[in-house]
């Protein structure tokens, strides 16, 4: 899946949204880029005092995202990097994190930003990390998507979409 076809839509002023970022610790350089991208998007859209929580690995993203969602955050941005190795671990961690985060979104009705990179090697991950020579900035993109979704959910809950 490439980044081509990504939406141009941007969130409006988000100063009234409470936002948390949950970020894994594996692959430090890539994670630094993803977190910086998320923070840039939050600042650009006027999110005040976002909370950043670290977890050991991507497998732990969902349980902590779930707790944050239940505590009332309007959006939770999940960031992680999983790099394919020689063992089936890659598939287990990717599917557990992906399925877990989807369940958090549906179970809590909270906007979840899906900033999980699943890559064949470190070069691919660096290319998506929003660093100086990266082609893409998935931390920024996942955060903008979460903000947009939180605003959409809020409008639906206020019945603004229902005519
Ligand atoms: C075990 C593991 C492996 C092999 N690879 C990664 C990875 O590339 N990225 C990542 O975020 N986490 C990895 N982990 C750690 C698991 O996500 C988890 O933290 C451990 O299995 C402990 O529960």
XYZ file of N, CA and C and ligand atoms in Angstrom:
512
model
N 0.854 -1.184 0.000
C 0.000 0.000 0.000
C 0.899 1.245 0.000
N 0.702 2.145 -0.983
C 1.526 3.342 -1.023
C 0.758 4.514 -0.436
N 1.443 5.651 -0.316
C 0.779 6.842 0.216
C -0.008 7.590 -0.841
N 0.023 7.099 -2.093
C -0.719 7.785 -3.155
C -2.213 7.704 -2.905
N -2.918 8.810 -3.196
C -4.369 8.808 -2.996
C -4.770 9.265 -1.614
N -3.827 9.708 -0.815
C -4.156 10.176 0.548
C -5.051 11.412 0.457
N -5.986 11.584 1.407
C -6.925 12.707 1.330
C -6.237 14.047 1.596
N -6.799 15.099 0.988
C -6.251 16.434 1.230
C -6.970 17.140 2.368
N -8.057 16.553 2.842
C -8.873 17.173 3.887
C -8.041 17.399 5.157
N -8.244 18.545 5.819
C -7.483 18.823 7.042
C -8.439 19.175 8.169
N -8.076 18.824 9.410
C -8.931 19.202 10.524
C -8.947 20.721 10.698
N -10.029 21.240 11.277
C -10.056 22.666 11.616
C -9.486 22.830 13.021
N -9.646 23.991 13.597
C -9.119 24.279 14.945
C -9.549 23.190 15.942
N -8.578 22.562 16.590
C -8.876 21.419 17.483
C -8.586 21.757 18.942
N -8.622 23.041 19.310
C -8.225 23.401 20.682
C -9.129 22.769 21.733
N -10.351 22.378 21.319
C -11.294 21.802 22.288
C -11.257 20.272 22.314
N -10.285 19.662 21.655
C -10.163 18.196 21.710
C -9.071 17.797 22.703
N -9.368 16.753 23.473
C -8.339 16.171 24.360
C -7.713 15.007 23.606
N -6.406 15.073 23.439
C -5.737 14.083 22.588
C -4.566 13.427 23.339
N -4.471 12.123 23.188
C -3.325 11.387 23.746
C -2.594 10.668 22.621
N -1.300 10.537 22.798
C -0.463 9.761 21.871
C 0.101 8.591 22.665
N -0.047 7.386 22.140
C 0.597 6.235 22.774
C 1.622 5.706 21.784
N 2.856 5.590 22.240
C 3.966 5.301 21.316
C 4.829 4.167 21.857
N 5.107 3.202 20.990
C 5.991 2.088 21.358
C 7.449 2.564 21.376
N 8.330 1.704 21.877
C 9.740 2.098 22.030
C 10.700 1.368 21.081
N 10.256 0.320 20.421
C 11.162 -0.383 19.503
C 11.498 0.532 18.317
N 12.755 0.458 17.829
C 13.225 1.188 16.643
C 13.196 2.702 16.915
N 14.121 3.086 17.781
C 14.105 4.424 18.382
C 14.109 5.570 17.368
N 14.986 5.468 16.357
C 15.104 6.594 15.413
C 13.789 6.798 14.650
N 13.189 5.704 14.214
C 11.915 5.810 13.486
C 10.842 6.365 14.421
N 10.835 5.863 15.655
C 9.823 6.339 16.615
C 9.993 7.827 16.893
N 11.230 8.284 16.979
C 11.456 9.728 17.216
C 10.805 10.544 16.098
N 10.952 10.053 14.855
C 10.348 10.759 13.717
C 8.835 10.736 13.778
N 8.265 9.569 14.117
C 6.798 9.473 14.171
C 6.233 10.389 15.261
N 6.890 10.393 16.411
C 6.392 11.225 17.521
C 6.516 12.714 17.156
N 7.619 13.080 16.522
C 7.788 14.485 16.112
C 6.701 14.878 15.107
N 6.386 13.967 14.187
C 5.323 14.243 13.210
C 3.977 14.423 13.890
N 3.704 13.564 14.871
C 2.435 13.680 15.606
C 2.389 15.013 16.350
N 3.495 15.369 16.982
C 3.506 16.624 17.744
C 3.355 17.837 16.821
N 3.933 17.750 15.631
C 3.786 18.858 14.672
C 2.324 19.013 14.266
N 1.653 17.895 14.006
C 0.225 17.968 13.623
C -0.619 18.511 14.771
N -0.314 18.090 15.980
C -1.090 18.562 17.139
C -0.912 20.069 17.325
N 0.314 20.525 17.194
C 0.578 21.966 17.349
C -0.092 22.757 16.224
N 0.015 22.231 15.012
C -0.561 22.928 13.847
C -2.077 23.074 13.958
N -2.704 22.139 14.642
C -4.174 22.183 14.763
C -4.635 22.619 16.152
N -3.750 23.286 16.863
C -4.079 23.960 18.126
C -4.527 23.018 19.250
N -4.055 21.786 19.234
C -4.384 20.888 20.353
C -3.554 21.315 21.567
N -4.246 21.502 22.694
C -3.548 21.991 23.887
C -3.157 20.826 24.794
N -1.939 20.865 25.308
C -1.426 19.908 26.294
C -1.721 18.441 25.959
N -1.318 17.982 24.792
C -1.510 16.559 24.502
C -0.678 15.691 25.454
N -1.216 14.524 25.761
C -0.522 13.592 26.664
C 0.237 12.577 25.809
N 1.475 12.303 26.161
C 2.245 11.276 25.440
C 2.601 10.159 26.421
N 2.232 8.938 26.078
C 2.488 7.780 26.942
C 3.319 6.786 26.144
N 4.372 6.257 26.732
C 5.199 5.261 26.043
C 4.855 3.849 26.523
N 4.899 2.907 25.615
C 4.715 1.497 25.948
C 5.925 0.742 25.400
N 6.189 -0.468 25.908
C 7.402 -1.160 25.444
C 7.376 -1.446 23.938
N 6.367 -2.162 23.473
C 6.326 -2.531 22.061
C 4.947 -2.327 21.483
N 4.841 -2.571 20.178
C 3.559 -2.319 19.490
C 2.440 -3.222 20.011
N 2.807 -4.386 20.510
C 1.781 -5.271 21.066
C 1.026 -4.584 22.204
N 1.699 -3.725 22.936
C 1.078 -3.073 24.110
C 0.282 -1.819 23.748
N 0.282 -1.426 22.470
C -0.421 -0.173 22.111
C -1.913 -0.245 22.439
N -2.546 -1.368 22.095
C -4.016 -1.419 22.169
C -4.525 -1.322 23.600
N -3.884 -2.017 24.514
C -4.428 -2.014 25.886
C -4.313 -0.617 26.506
N -3.226 0.070 26.182
C -3.070 1.421 26.748
C -3.968 2.417 26.000
N -4.104 2.247 24.697
C -5.045 3.095 23.947
C -6.466 2.920 24.493
N -6.802 1.692 24.823
C -8.133 1.410 25.368
C -8.353 2.161 26.681
N -7.348 2.118 27.535
C -7.468 2.806 28.838
C -7.617 4.318 28.632
N -6.820 4.861 27.720
C -6.896 6.307 27.448
C -8.267 6.668 26.867
N -8.754 5.835 25.976
C -10.075 6.101 25.380
C -11.148 6.080 26.467
N -11.027 5.128 27.363
C -12.032 5.033 28.432
C -11.938 6.191 29.422
N -10.775 6.813 29.478
C -10.609 7.971 30.382
C -11.174 9.249 29.754
N -11.660 9.158 28.533
C -12.369 10.302 27.957
C -11.608 11.126 26.936
N -10.445 10.655 26.508
C -9.764 11.395 25.430
C -10.611 11.324 24.163
N -10.657 12.418 23.423
C -11.444 12.466 22.185
C -10.746 11.717 21.063
N -9.435 11.704 21.104
C -8.660 11.000 20.078
C -7.410 10.415 20.726
N -7.054 9.224 20.285
C -5.815 8.586 20.734
C -5.029 8.207 19.482
N -3.801 8.664 19.410
C -2.949 8.357 18.256
C -1.967 7.262 18.672
N -2.013 6.138 17.983
C -1.132 5.015 18.311
C 0.018 4.964 17.311
N 1.236 4.955 17.829
C 2.427 4.969 16.970
C 3.328 3.780 17.294
N 3.748 3.079 16.268
C 4.661 1.956 16.481
C 5.305 1.563 15.169
N 6.343 0.769 15.281
C 7.062 0.284 14.095
C 7.333 -1.194 14.300
N 6.905 -2.008 13.366
C 7.245 -3.429 13.435
C 7.996 -3.774 12.155
N 9.154 -4.384 12.325
C 9.993 -4.716 11.179
C 10.095 -6.234 11.052
N 9.839 -6.684 9.834
C 9.808 -8.125 9.581
C 11.165 -8.750 9.897
N 11.137 -9.799 10.661
C 12.375 -10.517 10.972
C 12.291 -11.911 10.405
N 13.101 -12.778 10.913
C 13.110 -14.149 10.399
C 12.104 -15.062 11.068
N 11.278 -14.515 11.978
C 10.340 -15.367 12.708
C 8.901 -14.898 12.455
N 7.934 -15.731 12.764
C 6.530 -15.321 12.566
C 6.090 -14.240 13.542
N 6.969 -13.829 14.440
C 6.621 -12.813 15.436
C 6.007 -11.577 14.779
N 6.573 -11.191 13.627
C 6.097 -10.002 12.890
C 4.587 -10.067 12.692
N 4.122 -11.197 12.159
C 2.684 -11.309 11.856
C 1.844 -11.260 13.115
N 2.324 -11.899 14.162
C 1.545 -11.899 15.413
C 1.452 -10.495 16.000
N 2.592 -9.802 16.047
C 2.575 -8.454 16.646
C 1.729 -7.508 15.787
N 1.907 -7.576 14.450
C 1.132 -6.672 13.563
C -0.363 -6.930 13.697
N -0.757 -8.199 13.652
C -2.205 -8.434 13.662
C -2.783 -8.172 15.038
N -2.044 -8.460 16.100
C -2.567 -8.170 17.448
C -2.745 -6.663 17.619
N -1.757 -5.895 17.181
C -1.847 -4.432 17.355
C -2.975 -3.860 16.494
N -3.041 -4.301 15.246
C -4.053 -3.765 14.332
C -5.463 -4.125 14.802
N -5.654 -5.394 15.079
C -6.971 -5.844 15.529
C -7.327 -5.194 16.864
N -6.340 -5.120 17.757
C -6.600 -4.526 19.073
C -7.011 -3.068 18.954
N -6.317 -2.309 18.137
C -6.642 -0.877 17.998
C -8.009 -0.690 17.341
N -8.314 -1.532 16.374
C -9.637 -1.451 15.747
C -10.731 -1.740 16.767
N -10.479 -2.720 17.621
C -11.476 -3.038 18.651
C -11.636 -1.892 19.642
N -10.549 -1.209 19.950
C -10.652 -0.051 20.843
C -11.525 1.029 20.192
N -11.268 1.282 18.907
C -12.043 2.318 18.205
C -13.532 1.977 18.226
N -13.857 0.741 17.856
C -15.270 0.356 17.762
C -15.906 0.189 19.141
N -15.135 -0.325 20.070
C -15.689 -0.584 21.404
C -15.921 0.663 22.229
N -15.082 1.671 22.010
C -15.208 2.888 22.823
C -15.807 4.051 22.035
N -15.890 3.925 20.719
C -16.372 5.043 19.902
C -15.410 6.223 19.908
N -14.138 5.907 20.030
C -13.119 6.970 20.087
C -12.312 6.971 18.786
N -11.935 8.148 18.337
C -11.084 8.258 17.151
C -9.689 7.736 17.488
N -9.261 6.731 16.763
C -7.926 6.164 16.983
C -7.085 6.430 15.741
N -5.963 7.091 15.899
C -5.038 7.301 14.787
C -4.165 6.060 14.650
N -4.130 5.518 13.451
C -3.396 4.264 13.223
C -2.026 4.581 12.629
N -1.074 4.812 13.490
C 0.279 5.143 13.043
C 1.227 3.990 13.296
N 0.831 2.824 12.853
C 1.671 1.628 13.020
C 2.331 1.312 11.689
N 3.651 1.423 11.643
C 4.375 1.058 10.424
C 4.689 -0.428 10.462
N 4.359 -1.126 9.394
C 4.687 -2.554 9.299
C 5.556 -2.702 8.051
N 6.835 -2.911 8.264
C 7.800 -2.767 7.161
C 8.682 -4.005 7.009
N 9.200 -4.157 5.793
C 10.108 -5.276 5.525
C 11.486 -5.035 6.132
N 11.908 -3.773 6.144
C 13.234 -3.469 6.681
C 13.262 -2.043 7.237
N 14.385 -1.698 7.865
C 14.465 -0.392 8.523
C 14.415 0.750 7.523
N 14.980 0.539 6.317
C 14.986 1.608 5.307
C 13.560 2.028 4.951
N 12.693 1.044 4.782
C 11.278 1.352 4.498
C 10.670 2.178 5.623
N 10.963 1.782 6.847
C 10.391 2.488 8.007
C 10.906 3.928 8.066
N 12.213 4.093 7.838
C 12.792 5.449 7.878
C 12.167 6.336 6.808
N 11.822 5.736 5.684
C 11.239 6.497 4.572
C 9.838 7.029 4.891
N 9.210 6.474 5.900
C 7.844 6.877 6.260
C 7.784 7.635 7.578
N 8.958 7.909 8.156
C 9.002 8.384 9.538
C 9.001 9.902 9.682
N 8.913 10.628 8.566
C 8.893 12.086 8.670
C 10.237 12.683 9.033
N 11.308 11.939 8.810
C 12.655 12.460 9.084
C 13.150 13.261 7.874
N 14.334 13.809 7.987
C 14.812 14.751 6.968
C 14.727 14.190 5.541
N 15.115 12.937 5.366
C 15.107 12.382 4.004
C 13.944 11.426 3.739
N 12.939 11.447 4.592
C 11.787 10.541 4.416
C 10.871 11.070 3.317
N 10.218 10.148 2.629
C 9.223 10.567 1.631
C 7.858 10.805 2.271
N 7.592 10.138 3.401
C 6.280 10.256 4.030
C 6.422 10.530 5.524
N 5.335 11.040 6.095
C 5.329 11.384 7.522
C 4.074 10.774 8.139
N 4.197 9.498 8.504
C 3.018 8.758 8.962
C 2.559 9.189 10.358
N 3.460 9.740 11.141
C 3.043 10.246 12.458
C 2.109 11.432 12.293
N 2.471 12.314 11.382
C 1.630 13.479 11.090
C 0.291 13.021 10.507
N 0.358 12.122 9.521
C -0.868 11.669 8.835
C -1.839 10.984 9.788
N -1.319 10.107 10.639
C -2.198 9.376 11.568
C -2.848 10.345 12.552
N -2.108 11.360 12.937
C -2.642 12.341 13.891
C -3.719 13.192 13.231
N -3.456 13.662 12.006
C -4.466 14.460 11.294
C -5.743 13.626 11.086
N -5.585 12.335 10.775
C -6.764 11.473 10.576
C -7.552 11.321 11.872
N -6.846 11.172 12.978
C -7.539 11.026 14.266
C -8.296 12.312 14.626
N -7.680 13.455 14.373
C -8.342 14.733 14.687
C -9.596 14.921 13.831
N -9.451 14.631 12.541
C -10.619 14.741 11.645
C -11.750 13.820 12.097
N -11.387 12.606 12.455
C -12.401 11.627 12.878
C -13.061 12.066 14.181
N -12.272 12.594 15.106
C -12.854 13.070 16.373
C -13.838 14.209 16.108
N -13.488 15.088 15.179
C -14.407 16.191 14.857
C -15.683 15.672 14.186
N -15.524 14.672 13.326
C -16.707 14.075 12.682
C -17.605 13.403 13.719
N -17.004 12.626 14.618
C -17.799 11.961 15.657
C -18.535 12.990 16.512
N -17.854 14.072 16.833
C -18.492 15.106 17.662
C -19.693 15.724 16.937
N -19.531 15.966 15.643
C -20.647 16.542 14.883
C -21.826 15.574 14.800
N -21.532 14.304 14.611
C -22.618 13.307 14.562
C -23.330 13.258 15.912
N -22.542 13.285 16.994
C -23.148 13.211 18.334
C -23.980 14.448 18.642
N -23.624 15.542 18.020
C -24.451 16.766 18.184
C -25.576 16.804 17.151
N -25.689 15.723 16.384
C -26.747 15.545 15.384
C -26.619 16.525 14.217
N -25.396 17.093 14.053
C -25.236 18.067 12.962
C -25.268 17.401 11.594
N -24.979 16.085 11.561
C -24.992 15.383 10.274
C -26.355 14.789 9.966
N -27.290 14.915 10.869
C -28.538 14.150 10.730
C -29.675 14.963 10.175
N -29.401 16.161 9.726
C -30.432 16.968 9.092
C -31.322 17.698 10.090
C 9.049 -8.996 20.281
C 9.022 -7.875 19.306
C 9.632 -8.007 18.048
C 10.336 -9.264 17.616
N 9.659 -6.996 17.156
C 9.026 -5.830 17.490
C 9.002 -4.751 16.573
O 9.585 -4.789 15.474
N 8.332 -3.621 16.958
C 7.672 -3.504 18.154
O 7.055 -2.451 18.411
N 7.711 -4.510 19.040
C 8.362 -5.650 18.756
N 8.400 -6.693 19.648
C 7.868 -6.447 21.027
C 6.368 -6.726 21.208
O 5.590 -5.690 20.617
C 6.049 -6.763 22.724
O 6.462 -5.578 23.334
C 6.741 -7.930 23.400
O 6.384 -9.143 22.803
C 6.374 -7.969 24.917
O 4.977 -8.122 25.088
